[in-house]
mmCIF file of C-alpha atoms and ligand atoms in Angstrom:
data_model
loop_
_atom_site.group_PDB
_atom_site.id
_atom_site.type_symbol
_atom_site.label_atom_id
_atom_site.label_comp_id
_atom_site.label_asym_id
_atom_site.label_seq_id
_atom_site.Cartn_x
_atom_site.Cartn_y
_atom_site.Cartn_z
ATOM 1 C CA MET A 1 7.473 -47.549 30.859
ATOM 2 C CA LYS A 2 7.876 -48.708 34.414
ATOM 3 C CA ASN A 3 5.433 -47.738 37.040
ATOM 4 C CA TYR A 4 6.654 -44.893 39.166
ATOM 5 C CA LYS A 5 4.897 -44.206 42.520
ATOM 6 C CA ASN A 6 5.498 -40.431 42.236
ATOM 7 C CA VAL A 7 4.030 -40.169 38.802
ATOM 8 C CA THR A 8 0.381 -39.540 37.982
ATOM 9 C CA ILE A 9 -0.750 -39.521 34.275
ATOM 10 C CA PHE A 10 -4.189 -37.998 33.819
ATOM 11 C CA ASP A 11 -6.178 -40.075 31.526
ATOM 12 C CA HIS A 12 -9.144 -37.849 31.630
ATOM 13 C CA PRO A 13 -11.395 -37.547 28.371
ATOM 14 C CA LEU A 14 -11.917 -33.827 28.999
ATOM 15 C CA ILE A 15 -8.207 -33.141 29.116
ATOM 16 C CA LYS A 16 -7.502 -35.490 26.162
ATOM 17 C CA HIS A 17 -10.034 -33.470 24.101
ATOM 18 C CA LYS A 18 -8.221 -30.251 24.840
ATOM 19 C CA VAL A 19 -4.718 -31.803 24.203
ATOM 20 C CA ALA A 20 -6.007 -33.101 20.836
ATOM 21 C CA ILE A 21 -6.767 -29.529 19.783
ATOM 22 C CA LEU A 22 -3.554 -28.156 21.135
ATOM 23 C CA ARG A 23 -1.495 -30.663 19.080
ATOM 24 C CA ASP A 24 -3.249 -29.677 15.747
ATOM 25 C CA LYS A 25 -0.771 -27.747 13.698
ATOM 26 C CA ASN A 26 -3.679 -25.598 12.416
ATOM 27 C CA THR A 27 -4.503 -24.403 16.029
ATOM 28 C CA GLY A 28 -3.407 -20.696 16.247
ATOM 29 C CA MET A 29 -1.597 -18.863 19.080
ATOM 30 C CA LYS A 30 -4.529 -17.358 20.780
ATOM 31 C CA GLN A 31 -6.447 -20.811 21.028
ATOM 32 C CA PHE A 32 -3.104 -22.474 21.887
ATOM 33 C CA ARG A 33 -2.595 -20.144 24.802
ATOM 34 C CA GLU A 34 -6.056 -20.575 26.074
ATOM 35 C CA LEU A 35 -6.112 -24.361 25.903
ATOM 36 C CA VAL A 36 -2.719 -24.413 27.813
ATOM 37 C CA GLU A 37 -4.304 -22.319 30.508
ATOM 38 C CA GLU A 38 -7.524 -24.516 30.656
ATOM 39 C CA ILE A 39 -5.535 -27.789 30.847
ATOM 40 C CA THR A 40 -3.390 -26.253 33.628
ATOM 41 C CA THR A 41 -6.358 -25.439 35.711
ATOM 42 C CA LEU A 42 -7.795 -29.043 35.271
ATOM 43 C CA MET A 43 -4.535 -30.543 36.229
ATOM 44 C CA THR A 44 -4.120 -28.183 39.168
ATOM 45 C CA PHE A 45 -7.600 -29.126 40.449
ATOM 46 C CA GLU A 46 -6.641 -32.730 40.283
ATOM 47 C CA SER A 47 -3.155 -32.469 41.736
ATOM 48 C CA PHE A 48 -4.006 -30.397 44.737
ATOM 49 C CA LYS A 49 -6.373 -32.607 46.630
ATOM 50 C CA ASP A 50 -3.882 -32.324 49.522
ATOM 51 C CA VAL A 51 -3.814 -28.385 49.590
ATOM 52 C CA PRO A 52 -3.513 -26.981 53.058
ATOM 53 C CA THR A 53 -6.927 -25.631 54.326
ATOM 54 C CA LYS A 54 -8.069 -23.611 57.199
ATOM 55 C CA LYS A 55 -11.346 -23.186 59.132
ATOM 56 C CA VAL A 56 -13.295 -19.890 58.705
ATOM 57 C CA MET A 57 -16.574 -18.543 60.060
ATOM 58 C CA VAL A 58 -18.891 -17.517 57.366
ATOM 59 C CA GLU A 59 -22.273 -15.651 57.856
ATOM 60 C CA THR A 60 -24.969 -16.793 55.429
ATOM 61 C CA PRO A 61 -28.047 -14.697 55.400
ATOM 62 C CA LEU A 62 -29.563 -17.281 57.804
ATOM 63 C CA GLU A 63 -26.657 -18.205 60.256
ATOM 64 C CA THR A 64 -23.034 -18.415 61.032
ATOM 65 C CA THR A 65 -21.243 -21.564 59.836
ATOM 66 C CA GLU A 66 -17.748 -22.952 60.052
ATOM 67 C CA GLN A 67 -16.368 -23.444 56.454
ATOM 68 C CA THR A 68 -13.103 -24.542 54.893
ATOM 69 C CA MET A 69 -10.839 -22.393 52.798
ATOM 70 C CA VAL A 70 -7.471 -22.880 50.984
ATOM 71 C CA VAL A 71 -4.251 -21.440 52.499
ATOM 72 C CA ASP A 72 -2.823 -20.257 49.201
ATOM 73 C CA LYS A 73 0.137 -18.558 50.785
ATOM 74 C CA SER A 74 1.516 -21.994 51.072
ATOM 75 C CA ILE A 75 2.026 -22.259 47.312
ATOM 76 C CA ALA A 76 4.550 -20.746 45.004
ATOM 77 C CA VAL A 77 4.219 -21.189 41.154
ATOM 78 C CA ILE A 78 7.520 -21.447 39.230
ATOM 79 C CA PRO A 79 7.269 -21.453 35.491
ATOM 80 C CA ILE A 80 10.296 -22.674 33.604
ATOM 81 C CA LEU A 81 10.946 -20.016 31.016
ATOM 82 C CA ARG A 82 9.683 -19.421 28.385
ATOM 83 C CA ALA A 83 6.857 -22.125 27.811
ATOM 84 C CA GLY A 84 6.082 -22.591 31.507
ATOM 85 C CA LEU A 85 4.806 -18.862 31.478
ATOM 86 C CA GLY A 86 1.748 -20.172 29.421
ATOM 87 C CA MET A 87 0.598 -22.198 32.429
ATOM 88 C CA VAL A 88 0.849 -19.573 35.188
ATOM 89 C CA ASN A 89 -2.680 -18.242 34.634
ATOM 90 C CA GLY A 90 -4.095 -21.618 34.776
ATOM 91 C CA VAL A 91 -2.833 -22.103 38.265
ATOM 92 C CA HIS A 92 -3.645 -18.615 39.341
ATOM 93 C CA SER A 93 -7.330 -19.262 38.390
ATOM 94 C CA LEU A 94 -7.447 -21.628 41.452
ATOM 95 C CA PHE A 95 -4.729 -19.990 43.590
ATOM 96 C CA PRO A 96 -5.071 -16.258 42.821
ATOM 97 C CA THR A 97 -2.660 -14.996 45.388
ATOM 98 C CA ALA A 98 0.192 -17.568 44.864
ATOM 99 C CA LYS A 99 3.505 -15.764 44.313
ATOM 100 C CA VAL A 100 5.474 -16.553 41.145
ATOM 101 C CA GLY A 101 9.145 -17.295 40.820
ATOM 102 C CA HIS A 102 10.911 -17.662 37.580
ATOM 103 C CA VAL A 103 13.542 -20.152 36.374
ATOM 104 C CA GLY A 104 15.047 -19.498 32.935
ATOM 105 C CA LEU A 105 16.441 -22.550 31.162
ATOM 106 C CA TYR A 106 16.938 -23.150 27.617
ATOM 107 C CA ARG A 107 17.950 -26.323 25.801
ATOM 108 C CA ASP A 108 21.018 -26.419 23.587
ATOM 109 C CA GLU A 109 19.769 -27.566 20.332
ATOM 110 C CA GLU A 110 22.818 -29.808 19.593
ATOM 111 C CA THR A 111 23.563 -31.441 22.969
ATOM 112 C CA LEU A 112 19.886 -30.985 24.399
ATOM 113 C CA GLU A 113 21.592 -29.957 27.782
ATOM 114 C CA PRO A 114 19.701 -27.282 29.723
ATOM 115 C CA HIS A 115 21.485 -23.899 30.451
ATOM 116 C CA GLU A 116 20.331 -21.714 33.274
ATOM 117 C CA TYR A 117 20.110 -18.038 32.566
ATOM 118 C CA TYR A 118 17.647 -16.635 35.151
ATOM 119 C CA CYS A 119 16.422 -17.389 38.603
ATOM 120 C CA LYS A 120 14.088 -15.225 40.805
ATOM 121 C CA LEU A 121 12.130 -16.881 43.580
ATOM 122 C CA PRO A 122 9.681 -15.442 46.152
ATOM 123 C CA GLU A 123 10.731 -14.933 49.689
ATOM 124 C CA GLY A 124 10.144 -17.880 52.101
ATOM 125 C CA ILE A 125 9.975 -20.347 49.204
ATOM 126 C CA GLU A 126 11.692 -23.028 51.484
ATOM 127 C CA SER A 127 8.557 -23.331 53.420
ATOM 128 C CA LYS A 128 6.106 -23.488 50.393
ATOM 129 C CA THR A 129 4.948 -26.137 48.052
ATOM 130 C CA ALA A 130 6.456 -25.241 44.696
ATOM 131 C CA ILE A 131 4.489 -26.009 41.598
ATOM 132 C CA LEU A 132 7.063 -26.186 38.719
ATOM 133 C CA LEU A 133 5.434 -25.610 35.363
ATOM 134 C CA ASP A 134 6.877 -26.787 32.012
ATOM 135 C CA PRO A 135 4.165 -27.958 29.291
ATOM 136 C CA MET A 136 6.914 -30.299 27.646
ATOM 137 C CA LEU A 137 8.854 -33.009 29.374
ATOM 138 C CA ALA A 138 11.086 -34.269 26.769
ATOM 139 C CA THR A 139 14.478 -35.646 27.815
ATOM 140 C CA GLY A 140 13.696 -34.386 31.285
ATOM 141 C CA GLY A 141 16.819 -32.436 31.479
ATOM 142 C CA SER A 142 15.306 -28.887 32.000
ATOM 143 C CA ALA A 143 12.886 -30.182 34.678
ATOM 144 C CA SER A 144 15.541 -32.074 36.535
ATOM 145 C CA ALA A 145 17.882 -29.010 36.490
ATOM 146 C CA ALA A 146 15.086 -26.769 37.735
ATOM 147 C CA ILE A 147 14.180 -29.245 40.558
ATOM 148 C CA THR A 148 17.888 -29.349 41.611
ATOM 149 C CA LEU A 149 17.960 -25.522 41.659
ATOM 150 C CA LEU A 150 14.791 -25.383 43.854
ATOM 151 C CA LYS A 151 16.266 -28.056 46.190
ATOM 152 C CA ASN A 152 19.676 -26.194 46.436
ATOM 153 C CA LYS A 153 17.373 -23.164 47.660
ATOM 154 C CA GLY A 154 15.974 -25.225 50.300
ATOM 155 C CA VAL A 155 12.655 -26.083 48.846
ATOM 156 C CA LYS A 156 11.404 -29.340 50.346
ATOM 157 C CA LYS A 157 7.942 -29.967 48.570
ATOM 158 C CA ILE A 158 7.805 -29.789 44.755
ATOM 159 C CA LYS A 159 5.001 -30.792 42.257
ATOM 160 C CA LEU A 160 5.990 -30.953 38.633
ATOM 161 C CA MET A 161 3.115 -30.314 36.086
ATOM 162 C CA SER A 162 3.672 -30.930 32.393
ATOM 163 C CA ILE A 163 1.065 -31.284 29.737
ATOM 164 C CA ILE A 164 2.917 -33.696 27.379
ATOM 165 C CA ALA A 165 5.726 -36.166 28.419
ATOM 166 C CA ALA A 166 7.964 -38.477 26.745
ATOM 167 C CA PRO A 167 8.794 -41.840 28.472
ATOM 168 C CA GLU A 168 12.380 -40.747 28.556
ATOM 169 C CA GLY A 169 11.659 -37.594 30.421
ATOM 170 C CA ILE A 170 9.584 -39.320 33.011
ATOM 171 C CA GLU A 171 12.056 -41.978 33.744
ATOM 172 C CA THR A 172 14.732 -39.270 34.027
ATOM 173 C CA VAL A 173 13.107 -36.990 36.541
ATOM 174 C CA ALA A 174 11.280 -39.886 38.409
ATOM 175 C CA THR A 175 14.516 -41.745 39.060
ATOM 176 C CA ALA A 176 16.674 -38.587 39.916
ATOM 177 C CA HIS A 177 13.824 -37.062 42.122
ATOM 178 C CA PRO A 178 11.686 -39.812 43.569
ATOM 179 C CA ASP A 179 10.514 -37.233 46.245
ATOM 180 C CA VAL A 180 8.933 -35.005 43.617
ATOM 181 C CA GLU A 181 5.432 -35.584 42.512
ATOM 182 C CA ILE A 182 4.976 -35.626 38.685
ATOM 183 C CA TYR A 183 1.724 -34.796 37.059
ATOM 184 C CA VAL A 184 1.481 -35.332 33.365
ATOM 185 C CA SER A 185 -1.676 -35.013 31.217
ATOM 186 C CA THR A 186 -0.627 -37.229 28.354
ATOM 187 C CA LEU A 187 2.150 -39.718 27.967
ATOM 188 C CA ASP A 188 3.360 -39.667 24.338
ATOM 189 C CA ARG A 189 5.380 -42.333 22.428
ATOM 190 C CA CYS A 190 9.056 -41.287 22.260
ATOM 191 C CA LEU A 191 11.531 -38.539 21.280
ATOM 192 C CA ASN A 192 12.789 -38.094 17.749
ATOM 193 C CA GLU A 193 16.427 -37.681 16.805
ATOM 194 C CA ASN A 194 16.280 -33.920 17.600
ATOM 195 C CA GLY A 195 14.819 -34.419 20.972
ATOM 196 C CA TYR A 196 11.268 -33.479 20.102
ATOM 197 C CA ILE A 197 8.308 -35.412 21.614
ATOM 198 C CA LEU A 198 6.336 -37.692 19.185
ATOM 199 C CA PRO A 199 3.504 -37.092 18.369
ATOM 200 C CA GLY A 200 3.886 -34.033 20.493
ATOM 201 C CA LEU A 201 2.804 -30.563 19.456
ATOM 202 C CA GLY A 202 6.041 -29.098 18.198
ATOM 203 C CA ASP A 203 7.768 -26.298 20.091
ATOM 204 C CA ALA A 204 5.515 -25.177 22.926
ATOM 205 C CA GLY A 205 7.415 -21.818 23.418
ATOM 206 C CA ASP A 206 7.074 -20.851 19.770
ATOM 207 C CA ARG A 207 3.389 -21.798 19.464
ATOM 208 C CA LEU A 208 2.615 -19.856 22.725
ATOM 209 C CA PHE A 209 4.543 -16.671 21.784
ATOM 210 C CA GLY A 210 4.467 -16.686 17.998
ATOM 211 C CA THR A 211 8.205 -17.157 17.520
ATOM 212 C CA LYS A 212 10.197 -19.625 15.344
HETATM 213 C C1 LIG B 301 11.582 -26.520 25.831
HETATM 214 C C2 LIG B 301 10.404 -26.789 26.950
HETATM 215 C C3 LIG B 301 11.050 -27.403 28.055
HETATM 216 C C4 LIG B 301 12.260 -28.148 27.472
HETATM 217 C C5 LIG B 301 11.937 -29.588 27.521
HETATM 218 O O1 LIG B 301 12.079 -25.367 26.256
HETATM 219 O O2 LIG B 301 9.468 -25.691 27.167
HETATM 220 O O3 LIG B 301 11.639 -26.322 28.919
HETATM 221 O O4 LIG B 301 12.483 -27.828 26.163
HETATM 222 O O5 LIG B 301 12.888 -30.314 26.997
HETATM 223 P P1 LIG B 301 13.903 -31.392 27.847
HETATM 224 O O6 LIG B 301 12.950 -32.201 28.585
HETATM 225 O O7 LIG B 301 14.592 -32.215 26.843
HETATM 226 O O8 LIG B 301 14.845 -30.462 28.650
HETATM 227 P P2 LIG B 301 13.243 -24.692 25.349
HETATM 228 O O9 LIG B 301 14.617 -25.063 25.712
HETATM 229 O O10 LIG B 301 12.945 -25.024 23.936
HETATM 230 O O11 LIG B 301 13.079 -23.137 25.711
HETATM 231 P P3 LIG B 301 11.762 -22.140 25.474
HETATM 232 O O12 LIG B 301 10.742 -22.626 26.513
HETATM 233 O O13 LIG B 301 12.383 -20.899 25.738
HETATM 234 O O14 LIG B 301 11.358 -22.343 23.998
HETATM 235 N N1 LIG B 302 10.356 -28.781 23.802
HETATM 236 C C1 LIG B 302 9.189 -28.580 23.050
HETATM 237 O O1 LIG B 302 8.665 -27.415 23.109
HETATM 238 N N2 LIG B 302 8.758 -29.544 22.313
HETATM 239 C C2 LIG B 302 9.195 -30.714 22.362
HETATM 240 O O2 LIG B 302 8.626 -31.701 21.712
HETATM 241 C C3 LIG B 302 10.330 -31.031 23.081
HETATM 242 C C4 LIG B 302 10.941 -29.974 23.740
#
């Protein structure tokens, strides 16, 4: 795959360890959900080195000191339904007051084209950094459609976080949206004939919510 300036692939052993357990078909729903949250927190930590901060005065038991704190009002969390929902708590563990918007998209099983069925975004989204969440970046159709939707609503700064990506998905999104920062914990081999990521983890939504 080509090197894209706007793509970061985490190659961290602690994330790899958790992704290995996530992939295992014997990992149950509860552990799957916990791992998705934990991986998301680690990814958020790494991808927000540029988070806006403010100076605050803090009184320690000994003296008053100027300290740095995060402005988490500047961030909005946007999961792509359904599977992106599993990542929200992982971001909230670092940005507890970030508002959440929802974009509902499902992939047509035959054409693999995304279809929008829901959109509700927090007020003032245009001036926030939107963290778009979807654990799986397969063809890239869903993420691309969600990014276009956010841009049409006036959002200027978008970070996409996906746990597992196929090269096809990265190429599609990175080419269509070179201004969007893409963070991926693991780059997989390819898509199969049904548009599933190999080796992948199966259907993320079904494994998170116990459906088939
Ligand atoms: C899955 C996944 C992504 C999308 C990725 O969602 O959560 O949103 O497929 O595929 P793409 O990159 O080829 O668009 P799905 O449509 O299965 O809906 P769900 O989350 O409700 O299960
Ligand atoms: N959506 C998933 O949940 N898994 C895949 O492998 C591809 C799309």
